[in-house]
Amino acid sequence: MKIIDKLFGHYNDESVIEYTLVNDSGMSVSCLNYGCTITKILVPDRNGKNENVVLGFENFDDYLDLSPYFGAVVGRVAGRIKHAEFELDGEVYRLTANEVPNHLHGGKKGFNSVIWKTECIEAENAVGLKFFYHSPNGEEGYPGNLDTTIIYLLNNQNELTITYEARTDQKTIVNLTNHSYFNLSGDLKRDCSEHILQLESERFLELGLDKIPTGKMIDSSNTPFDFKHGHYLKSGMKSSHPQNVLAGNGYDHPLLFTKKGENTVVLSEKESGRTLLVTTDQPCVVLYTGNHLEGPYSISGVRARNHLGVCLETQGLPDAINQPNFPSIVLNPKEVYSATTKYRFFSNTIGV
Ligand code: FUC
């Protein structure tokens, strides 16, 4: 196993380094110290051919100018916060309204757009990176100095584990995730409409027109949101269900796991034979099918179009701080925020 590094660009006079973790089976994960951004994941198809299975850019400037959070860690709080404000112990905090009038994915200078202090990890059965970022009190409007450590670890079982830890010196809110867009066809040969998704979830969160949860949890049975038995993502893209239409013809929804504790999400693409098994300790996965990717730019040589990748954002519930019935995302001093999500790749279709 090894770690290769190369200069990828410059940001505010700092070097942007691309690190590539390579395991003994030839799988590799490339990522930047900028935003802990995953730029590439090469995994074998059914014939052993290694190809890229995430959306990313070749040039650093494209990340600055064009990226809809490709591969990045989003935070301090993933998703939208209504009216860019919340109340904590009687005090109202105003956040950056970077999607006016709301706050999205940590704001203008979110965790996706800062340089993280990075250390390489070379363990016996894994290679990895340890990222650290100190977010000062008041950054983007959030209270408390927040110290966050994120570890990416790749082992020989073609499994990438991401662990998140954060500590604060003042009561605050935290909800972190990774915003990779997966496309298991390999090198963007097809879009994600023919990907099959399977997970144990009986309810999803209804969204308002602003794509923020209304607070209502909807029973998924007999809707395109029922993935218990696995089905093609295209059924939601073509559906006339008002929630699929509102999302821009597809999904942009938090799916709530049925059971507490560890849960799995299985994404597979038949033609390539690739399957991704995601295991998480988080209560929901925000399923976003890249409904607004279309634009006058290209992604690894392919013209940007809708549904070219699918995000599986394992996390706490969006806008939880403004919804009394959602599990709390409050972090107190002396507590540790911690979350783990594993991404394991197989080259034969399993699960569904
Ligand atoms: C996802 C979605 C949003 C947004 C963003 C780029 O997390 O929830 O709607 O488009 O990514």
CSV table of C-alpha atoms and ligand atoms in Angstrom, one decimal:
chain,number,residue,atom,x,y,z
A,1,MET,CA,0.0,0.0,0.0
A,2,LYS,CA,1.2,3.5,-0.6
A,3,ILE,CA,0.5,7.2,-0.7
A,4,ILE,CA,1.5,9.4,-3.6
A,5,ASP,CA,1.3,13.2,-3.4
A,6,LYS,CA,1.4,15.9,-6.1
A,7,LEU,CA,0.9,19.6,-6.3
A,8,PHE,CA,-2.6,20.3,-7.6
A,9,GLY,CA,-2.9,24.1,-7.4
A,10,HIS,CA,-2.7,27.1,-5.1
A,11,TYR,CA,-5.3,28.6,-2.9
A,12,ASN,CA,-4.8,31.8,-0.9
A,13,ASP,CA,-1.0,31.4,-1.2
A,14,GLU,CA,-1.2,27.8,0.1
A,15,SER,CA,-0.3,24.7,-1.8
A,16,VAL,CA,-3.2,22.4,-2.7
A,17,ILE,CA,-1.9,18.8,-2.6
A,18,GLU,CA,-3.6,15.8,-4.2
A,19,TYR,CA,-2.9,12.7,-2.2
A,20,THR,CA,-3.6,9.3,-3.7
A,21,LEU,CA,-4.1,6.3,-1.4
A,22,VAL,CA,-3.4,3.0,-3.2
A,23,ASN,CA,-4.1,-0.4,-1.7
A,24,ASP,CA,-2.6,-3.8,-2.7
A,25,SER,CA,-5.5,-4.7,-4.9
A,26,GLY,CA,-5.0,-1.6,-7.0
A,27,MET,CA,-7.9,0.4,-5.8
A,28,SER,CA,-7.0,4.1,-5.2
A,29,VAL,CA,-8.7,7.1,-3.7
A,30,SER,CA,-7.4,10.6,-4.5
A,31,CYS,CA,-8.2,13.6,-2.3
A,32,LEU,CA,-7.1,17.2,-1.7
A,33,ASN,CA,-6.2,19.1,1.5
A,34,TYR,CA,-8.7,21.6,0.1
A,35,GLY,CA,-12.1,20.7,1.5
A,36,CYS,CA,-11.0,17.1,2.1
A,37,THR,CA,-12.2,16.8,-1.5
A,38,ILE,CA,-12.3,13.3,-3.1
A,39,THR,CA,-11.2,13.9,-6.7
A,40,LYS,CA,-11.1,10.3,-7.9
A,41,ILE,CA,-11.9,6.7,-6.8
A,42,LEU,CA,-10.6,4.0,-9.1
A,43,VAL,CA,-12.2,0.6,-8.5
A,44,PRO,CA,-12.4,-2.5,-10.7
A,45,ASP,CA,-15.4,-3.5,-12.8
A,46,ARG,CA,-16.4,-7.2,-13.3
A,47,ASN,CA,-13.5,-7.7,-15.6
A,48,GLY,CA,-11.0,-6.2,-13.3
A,49,LYS,CA,-10.7,-2.9,-15.1
A,50,ASN,CA,-10.0,0.0,-12.8
A,51,GLU,CA,-12.1,3.1,-13.6
A,52,ASN,CA,-13.1,6.3,-11.8
A,53,VAL,CA,-16.5,6.1,-10.0
A,54,VAL,CA,-16.9,9.7,-8.7
A,55,LEU,CA,-17.4,13.1,-10.3
A,56,GLY,CA,-14.4,15.3,-10.2
A,57,PHE,CA,-12.3,17.8,-12.1
A,58,GLU,CA,-8.7,17.6,-13.5
A,59,ASN,CA,-8.0,21.3,-12.7
A,60,PHE,CA,-8.0,22.9,-9.3
A,61,ASP,CA,-9.6,26.2,-10.7
A,62,ASP,CA,-12.7,24.2,-11.8
A,63,TYR,CA,-13.2,23.3,-8.1
A,64,LEU,CA,-13.2,27.0,-7.3
A,65,ASP,CA,-15.4,28.1,-10.2
A,66,LEU,CA,-17.8,25.3,-10.9
A,67,SER,CA,-18.0,22.6,-8.3
A,68,PRO,CA,-21.4,21.8,-6.8
A,69,TYR,CA,-19.5,20.3,-3.7
A,70,PHE,CA,-17.9,17.5,-5.7
A,71,GLY,CA,-16.3,15.0,-3.3
A,72,ALA,CA,-16.0,17.6,-0.5
A,73,VAL,CA,-16.7,17.5,3.2
A,74,VAL,CA,-19.6,19.8,3.9
A,75,GLY,CA,-20.0,21.6,7.2
A,76,ARG,CA,-20.3,22.9,9.9
A,77,VAL,CA,-23.8,21.8,9.1
A,78,ALA,CA,-24.7,19.9,5.9
A,79,GLY,CA,-27.9,20.8,4.0
A,80,ARG,CA,-30.0,23.9,4.4
A,81,ILE,CA,-30.9,26.0,7.5
A,82,LYS,CA,-34.1,27.9,7.0
A,83,HIS,CA,-33.8,31.7,6.9
A,84,ALA,CA,-30.1,31.2,7.8
A,85,GLU,CA,-30.8,31.4,11.5
A,86,PHE,CA,-31.4,29.4,14.6
A,87,GLU,CA,-31.9,29.9,18.3
A,88,LEU,CA,-29.8,28.3,21.0
A,89,ASP,CA,-30.5,29.0,24.7
A,90,GLY,CA,-32.5,32.1,23.9
A,91,GLU,CA,-29.8,33.6,21.6
A,92,VAL,CA,-30.5,34.0,17.9
A,93,TYR,CA,-27.6,33.2,15.6
A,94,ARG,CA,-27.5,34.6,12.0
A,95,LEU,CA,-25.6,32.6,9.5
A,96,THR,CA,-24.4,33.5,6.0
A,97,ALA,CA,-27.4,33.3,3.7
A,98,ASN,CA,-25.4,31.8,0.7
A,99,GLU,CA,-28.6,30.5,-0.9
A,100,VAL,CA,-30.8,33.5,-0.2
A,101,PRO,CA,-32.6,33.6,2.2
A,102,ASN,CA,-31.3,30.3,3.5
A,103,HIS,CA,-27.9,28.8,4.6
A,104,LEU,CA,-26.5,25.9,2.6
A,105,HIS,CA,-23.7,23.4,3.4
A,106,GLY,CA,-21.9,25.6,6.0
A,107,GLY,CA,-22.1,28.9,4.1
A,108,LYS,CA,-19.8,30.8,1.8
A,109,LYS,CA,-16.6,29.6,3.4
A,110,GLY,CA,-17.8,26.2,4.4
A,111,PHE,CA,-15.6,23.2,5.3
A,112,ASN,CA,-15.5,22.4,1.5
A,113,SER,CA,-13.6,25.5,0.7
A,114,VAL,CA,-10.8,25.7,3.3
A,115,ILE,CA,-7.4,24.1,3.5
A,116,TRP,CA,-7.1,21.4,6.1
A,117,LYS,CA,-3.9,20.5,7.9
A,118,THR,CA,-3.1,17.0,6.5
A,119,GLU,CA,-1.0,14.1,7.8
A,120,CYS,CA,-0.4,10.8,6.1
A,121,ILE,CA,-1.3,7.6,7.9
A,122,GLU,CA,0.6,4.4,7.1
A,123,ALA,CA,-0.8,1.6,9.2
A,124,GLU,CA,-0.2,-2.2,8.9
A,125,ASN,CA,-3.4,-2.9,7.0
A,126,ALA,CA,-4.4,0.5,5.7
A,127,VAL,CA,-3.2,3.8,4.3
A,128,GLY,CA,-4.9,7.1,5.1
A,129,LEU,CA,-5.1,10.8,5.7
A,130,LYS,CA,-5.8,12.7,8.8
A,131,PHE,CA,-7.3,16.2,8.2
A,132,PHE,CA,-7.6,18.9,10.8
A,133,TYR,CA,-9.4,22.3,10.7
A,134,HIS,CA,-9.9,24.9,13.4
A,135,SER,CA,-13.1,26.9,12.7
A,136,PRO,CA,-13.0,30.1,14.8
A,137,ASN,CA,-15.9,31.3,16.9
A,138,GLY,CA,-18.3,33.2,14.7
A,139,GLU,CA,-17.2,31.7,11.4
A,140,GLU,CA,-20.1,31.9,9.0
A,141,GLY,CA,-22.1,32.9,12.0
A,142,TYR,CA,-21.8,29.7,14.1
A,143,PRO,CA,-21.0,30.0,17.8
A,144,GLY,CA,-17.9,28.3,19.3
A,145,ASN,CA,-14.4,27.5,18.3
A,146,LEU,CA,-14.8,24.1,16.6
A,147,ASP,CA,-11.9,21.7,16.1
A,148,THR,CA,-12.6,19.1,13.5
A,149,THR,CA,-10.6,16.0,12.7
A,150,ILE,CA,-11.5,13.8,9.8
A,151,ILE,CA,-9.8,10.5,8.8
A,152,TYR,CA,-9.9,8.8,5.5
A,153,LEU,CA,-8.6,5.2,5.7
A,154,LEU,CA,-8.3,2.8,2.8
A,155,ASN,CA,-7.8,-1.0,3.4
A,156,ASN,CA,-7.1,-4.0,1.2
A,157,GLN,CA,-10.8,-5.0,1.2
A,158,ASN,CA,-11.5,-2.0,-1.1
A,159,GLU,CA,-13.1,-0.2,1.8
A,160,LEU,CA,-12.8,3.5,2.5
A,161,THR,CA,-13.7,4.5,6.0
A,162,ILE,CA,-14.4,8.2,6.9
A,163,THR,CA,-14.5,9.2,10.5
A,164,TYR,CA,-15.5,12.6,11.7
A,165,GLU,CA,-14.8,14.1,15.2
A,166,ALA,CA,-15.4,17.6,16.4
A,167,ARG,CA,-15.0,19.5,19.7
A,168,THR,CA,-16.3,22.9,20.7
A,169,ASP,CA,-15.7,25.4,23.5
A,170,GLN,CA,-19.2,26.7,23.4
A,171,LYS,CA,-22.6,25.2,22.7
A,172,THR,CA,-23.0,24.9,18.9
A,173,ILE,CA,-24.4,22.7,16.1
A,174,VAL,CA,-22.6,20.2,13.9
A,175,ASN,CA,-23.7,17.8,11.1
A,176,LEU,CA,-20.9,16.7,8.8
A,177,THR,CA,-21.0,14.5,5.6
A,178,ASN,CA,-19.1,13.9,2.4
A,179,HIS,CA,-20.6,15.1,-0.8
A,180,SER,CA,-19.2,12.7,-3.4
A,181,TYR,CA,-21.2,12.1,-6.5
A,182,PHE,CA,-21.0,8.4,-7.4
A,183,ASN,CA,-21.2,7.0,-10.9
A,184,LEU,CA,-20.4,3.3,-10.9
A,185,SER,CA,-20.5,2.9,-14.7
A,186,GLY,CA,-16.9,3.9,-14.7
A,187,ASP,CA,-15.3,7.0,-16.3
A,188,LEU,CA,-18.9,8.4,-16.7
A,189,LYS,CA,-19.9,6.0,-19.4
A,190,ARG,CA,-23.6,6.2,-18.4
A,191,ASP,CA,-25.5,8.3,-15.9
A,192,CYS,CA,-26.9,7.1,-12.6
A,193,SER,CA,-30.5,6.5,-13.8
A,194,GLU,CA,-29.7,2.8,-14.3
A,195,HIS,CA,-28.2,2.5,-10.8
A,196,ILE,CA,-30.2,0.4,-8.4
A,197,LEU,CA,-30.5,1.6,-4.8
A,198,GLN,CA,-31.5,-0.5,-1.8
A,199,LEU,CA,-31.9,0.5,1.9
A,200,GLU,CA,-34.1,-0.1,4.9
A,201,SER,CA,-36.1,3.0,5.2
A,202,GLU,CA,-39.9,3.4,5.7
A,203,ARG,CA,-40.1,7.2,5.8
A,204,PHE,CA,-38.6,10.2,4.1
A,205,LEU,CA,-38.8,13.9,4.9
A,206,GLU,CA,-41.2,16.0,2.9
A,207,LEU,CA,-39.5,19.1,1.4
A,208,GLY,CA,-41.0,22.6,0.9
A,209,LEU,CA,-40.4,24.5,-2.3
A,210,ASP,CA,-37.1,25.8,-0.8
A,211,LYS,CA,-36.0,22.1,-0.5
A,212,ILE,CA,-36.0,22.4,3.3
A,213,PRO,CA,-37.8,19.8,5.3
A,214,THR,CA,-41.3,20.9,6.3
A,215,GLY,CA,-41.1,18.7,9.5
A,216,LYS,CA,-43.5,16.1,8.0
A,217,MET,CA,-42.2,12.5,7.8
A,218,ILE,CA,-43.9,10.7,4.9
A,219,ASP,CA,-44.6,7.0,4.7
A,220,SER,CA,-42.6,5.7,1.6
A,221,SER,CA,-44.7,2.7,0.8
A,222,ASN,CA,-46.1,2.7,-2.7
A,223,THR,CA,-44.0,5.7,-3.6
A,224,PRO,CA,-40.7,6.0,-5.6
A,225,PHE,CA,-39.1,6.6,-2.1
A,226,ASP,CA,-39.5,2.9,-1.1
A,227,PHE,CA,-36.1,1.3,-1.7
A,228,LYS,CA,-36.6,-1.7,0.6
A,229,HIS,CA,-36.6,-4.1,-2.2
A,230,GLY,CA,-34.2,-2.0,-4.4
A,231,HIS,CA,-35.1,-0.2,-7.6
A,232,TYR,CA,-33.7,1.9,-10.3
A,233,LEU,CA,-33.1,5.6,-9.6
A,234,LYS,CA,-34.8,6.5,-12.9
A,235,SER,CA,-38.2,5.6,-11.4
A,236,GLY,CA,-37.9,8.8,-9.3
A,237,MET,CA,-36.5,10.8,-12.2
A,238,LYS,CA,-39.5,9.9,-14.4
A,239,SER,CA,-42.1,10.0,-11.6
A,240,SER,CA,-44.9,12.5,-11.3
A,241,HIS,CA,-44.8,12.2,-7.5
A,242,PRO,CA,-44.9,15.9,-6.4
A,243,GLN,CA,-41.8,15.5,-4.2
A,244,ASN,CA,-39.8,14.1,-7.2
A,245,VAL,CA,-40.9,16.9,-9.4
A,246,LEU,CA,-40.2,19.5,-6.7
A,247,ALA,CA,-36.6,18.1,-6.4
A,248,GLY,CA,-36.0,18.9,-10.1
A,249,ASN,CA,-37.1,15.4,-11.4
A,250,GLY,CA,-35.4,13.0,-9.1
A,251,TYR,CA,-34.4,12.9,-5.5
A,252,ASP,CA,-33.0,15.5,-3.1
A,253,HIS,CA,-34.4,13.9,0.0
A,254,PRO,CA,-33.5,12.7,3.5
A,255,LEU,CA,-34.4,9.0,3.7
A,256,LEU,CA,-34.8,8.0,7.4
A,257,PHE,CA,-33.2,4.6,8.4
A,258,THR,CA,-35.7,2.3,10.0
A,259,LYS,CA,-33.5,1.1,12.7
A,260,LYS,CA,-31.2,2.9,15.1
A,261,GLY,CA,-27.4,2.2,15.0
A,262,GLU,CA,-25.6,0.9,12.0
A,263,ASN,CA,-27.4,0.9,8.6
A,264,THR,CA,-26.4,0.1,5.1
A,265,VAL,CA,-27.2,1.5,1.7
A,266,VAL,CA,-26.4,-0.6,-1.5
A,267,LEU,CA,-25.9,1.1,-4.8
A,268,SER,CA,-25.2,-1.1,-7.9
A,269,GLU,CA,-24.8,-0.8,-11.6
A,270,LYS,CA,-25.4,-4.0,-13.5
A,271,GLU,CA,-23.5,-3.4,-16.7
A,272,SER,CA,-20.2,-2.7,-15.0
A,273,GLY,CA,-20.9,-5.2,-12.2
A,274,ARG,CA,-19.9,-2.7,-9.6
A,275,THR,CA,-21.6,-2.4,-6.2
A,276,LEU,CA,-21.0,0.1,-3.5
A,277,LEU,CA,-22.0,-0.8,0.1
A,278,VAL,CA,-22.3,2.2,2.4
A,279,THR,CA,-22.4,1.5,6.1
A,280,THR,CA,-23.1,4.3,8.5
A,281,ASP,CA,-24.0,5.2,12.1
A,282,GLN,CA,-26.0,8.2,11.0
A,283,PRO,CA,-29.8,8.4,11.2
A,284,CYS,CA,-30.4,9.3,7.5
A,285,VAL,CA,-29.0,9.5,4.0
A,286,VAL,CA,-29.8,12.5,1.8
A,287,LEU,CA,-30.2,11.0,-1.6
A,288,TYR,CA,-29.4,13.6,-4.3
A,289,THR,CA,-29.5,12.5,-7.9
A,290,GLY,CA,-27.6,15.4,-9.4
A,291,ASN,CA,-30.8,17.1,-10.7
A,292,HIS,CA,-29.1,20.4,-11.4
A,293,LEU,CA,-25.7,19.3,-12.7
A,294,GLU,CA,-26.4,20.5,-16.3
A,295,GLY,CA,-24.2,23.3,-17.4
A,296,PRO,CA,-21.7,24.7,-20.0
A,297,TYR,CA,-18.7,22.8,-18.6
A,298,SER,CA,-17.3,19.4,-18.6
A,299,ILE,CA,-16.5,16.9,-15.9
A,300,SER,CA,-13.5,14.7,-16.7
A,301,GLY,CA,-14.1,15.3,-20.4
A,302,VAL,CA,-17.9,14.6,-20.3
A,303,ARG,CA,-20.4,17.5,-20.8
A,304,ALA,CA,-22.1,18.2,-17.5
A,305,ARG,CA,-25.7,16.9,-17.5
A,306,ASN,CA,-28.3,16.1,-15.0
A,307,HIS,CA,-28.2,12.8,-13.2
A,308,LEU,CA,-24.5,12.2,-14.0
A,309,GLY,CA,-23.8,11.3,-10.4
A,310,VAL,CA,-25.7,10.4,-7.2
A,311,CYS,CA,-24.8,11.6,-3.7
A,312,LEU,CA,-25.4,9.5,-0.7
A,313,GLU,CA,-25.0,12.0,2.1
A,314,THR,CA,-25.1,10.1,5.4
A,315,GLN,CA,-25.8,12.6,8.2
A,316,GLY,CA,-28.2,14.0,10.8
A,317,LEU,CA,-31.5,15.4,9.6
A,318,PRO,CA,-31.3,18.7,7.7
A,319,ASP,CA,-32.5,21.8,9.5
A,320,ALA,CA,-32.7,19.8,12.7
A,321,ILE,CA,-32.0,22.9,14.8
A,322,ASN,CA,-35.3,24.4,13.6
A,323,GLN,CA,-37.4,21.2,13.9
A,324,PRO,CA,-38.1,20.2,17.5
A,325,ASN,CA,-39.1,16.7,16.5
A,326,PHE,CA,-35.8,15.9,14.7
A,327,PRO,CA,-32.9,14.3,16.6
A,328,SER,CA,-30.6,17.0,18.1
A,329,ILE,CA,-27.4,18.2,16.3
A,330,VAL,CA,-26.4,20.3,19.3
A,331,LEU,CA,-22.8,19.8,20.5
A,332,ASN,CA,-21.8,20.9,24.0
A,333,PRO,CA,-18.3,21.7,25.3
A,334,LYS,CA,-16.6,18.5,26.7
A,335,GLU,CA,-18.7,16.4,24.3
A,336,VAL,CA,-17.3,14.8,21.1
A,337,TYR,CA,-19.3,14.8,17.9
A,338,SER,CA,-18.4,11.6,16.1
A,339,ALA,CA,-19.7,9.9,13.0
A,340,THR,CA,-18.4,7.1,10.8
A,341,THR,CA,-19.3,6.0,7.2
A,342,LYS,CA,-17.7,3.2,5.3
A,343,TYR,CA,-17.7,2.8,1.5
A,344,ARG,CA,-16.9,-0.7,0.3
A,345,PHE,CA,-16.7,-1.5,-3.4
A,346,PHE,CA,-17.4,-4.9,-4.9
A,347,SER,CA,-17.1,-5.9,-8.5
A,348,ASN,CA,-20.0,-8.3,-8.6
A,349,THR,CA,-23.5,-7.3,-8.1
A,350,ILE,CA,-24.7,-8.1,-4.6
A,351,GLY,CA,-27.7,-7.3,-2.4
A,352,VAL,CA,-30.2,-6.5,-5.2
B,1,FUC,C1,-27.2,18.6,-2.4
B,1,FUC,C2,-28.6,19.1,-2.5
B,1,FUC,C3,-28.8,20.5,-2.8
B,1,FUC,C4,-27.8,21.1,-3.7
B,1,FUC,C5,-26.4,20.7,-3.4
B,1,FUC,C6,-25.4,21.1,-4.4
B,1,FUC,O1,-26.8,18.3,-1.1
B,1,FUC,O2,-29.3,18.8,-1.3
B,1,FUC,O3,-30.1,20.7,-3.3
B,1,FUC,O4,-28.1,21.2,-5.0
B,1,FUC,O5,-26.3,19.3,-3.1
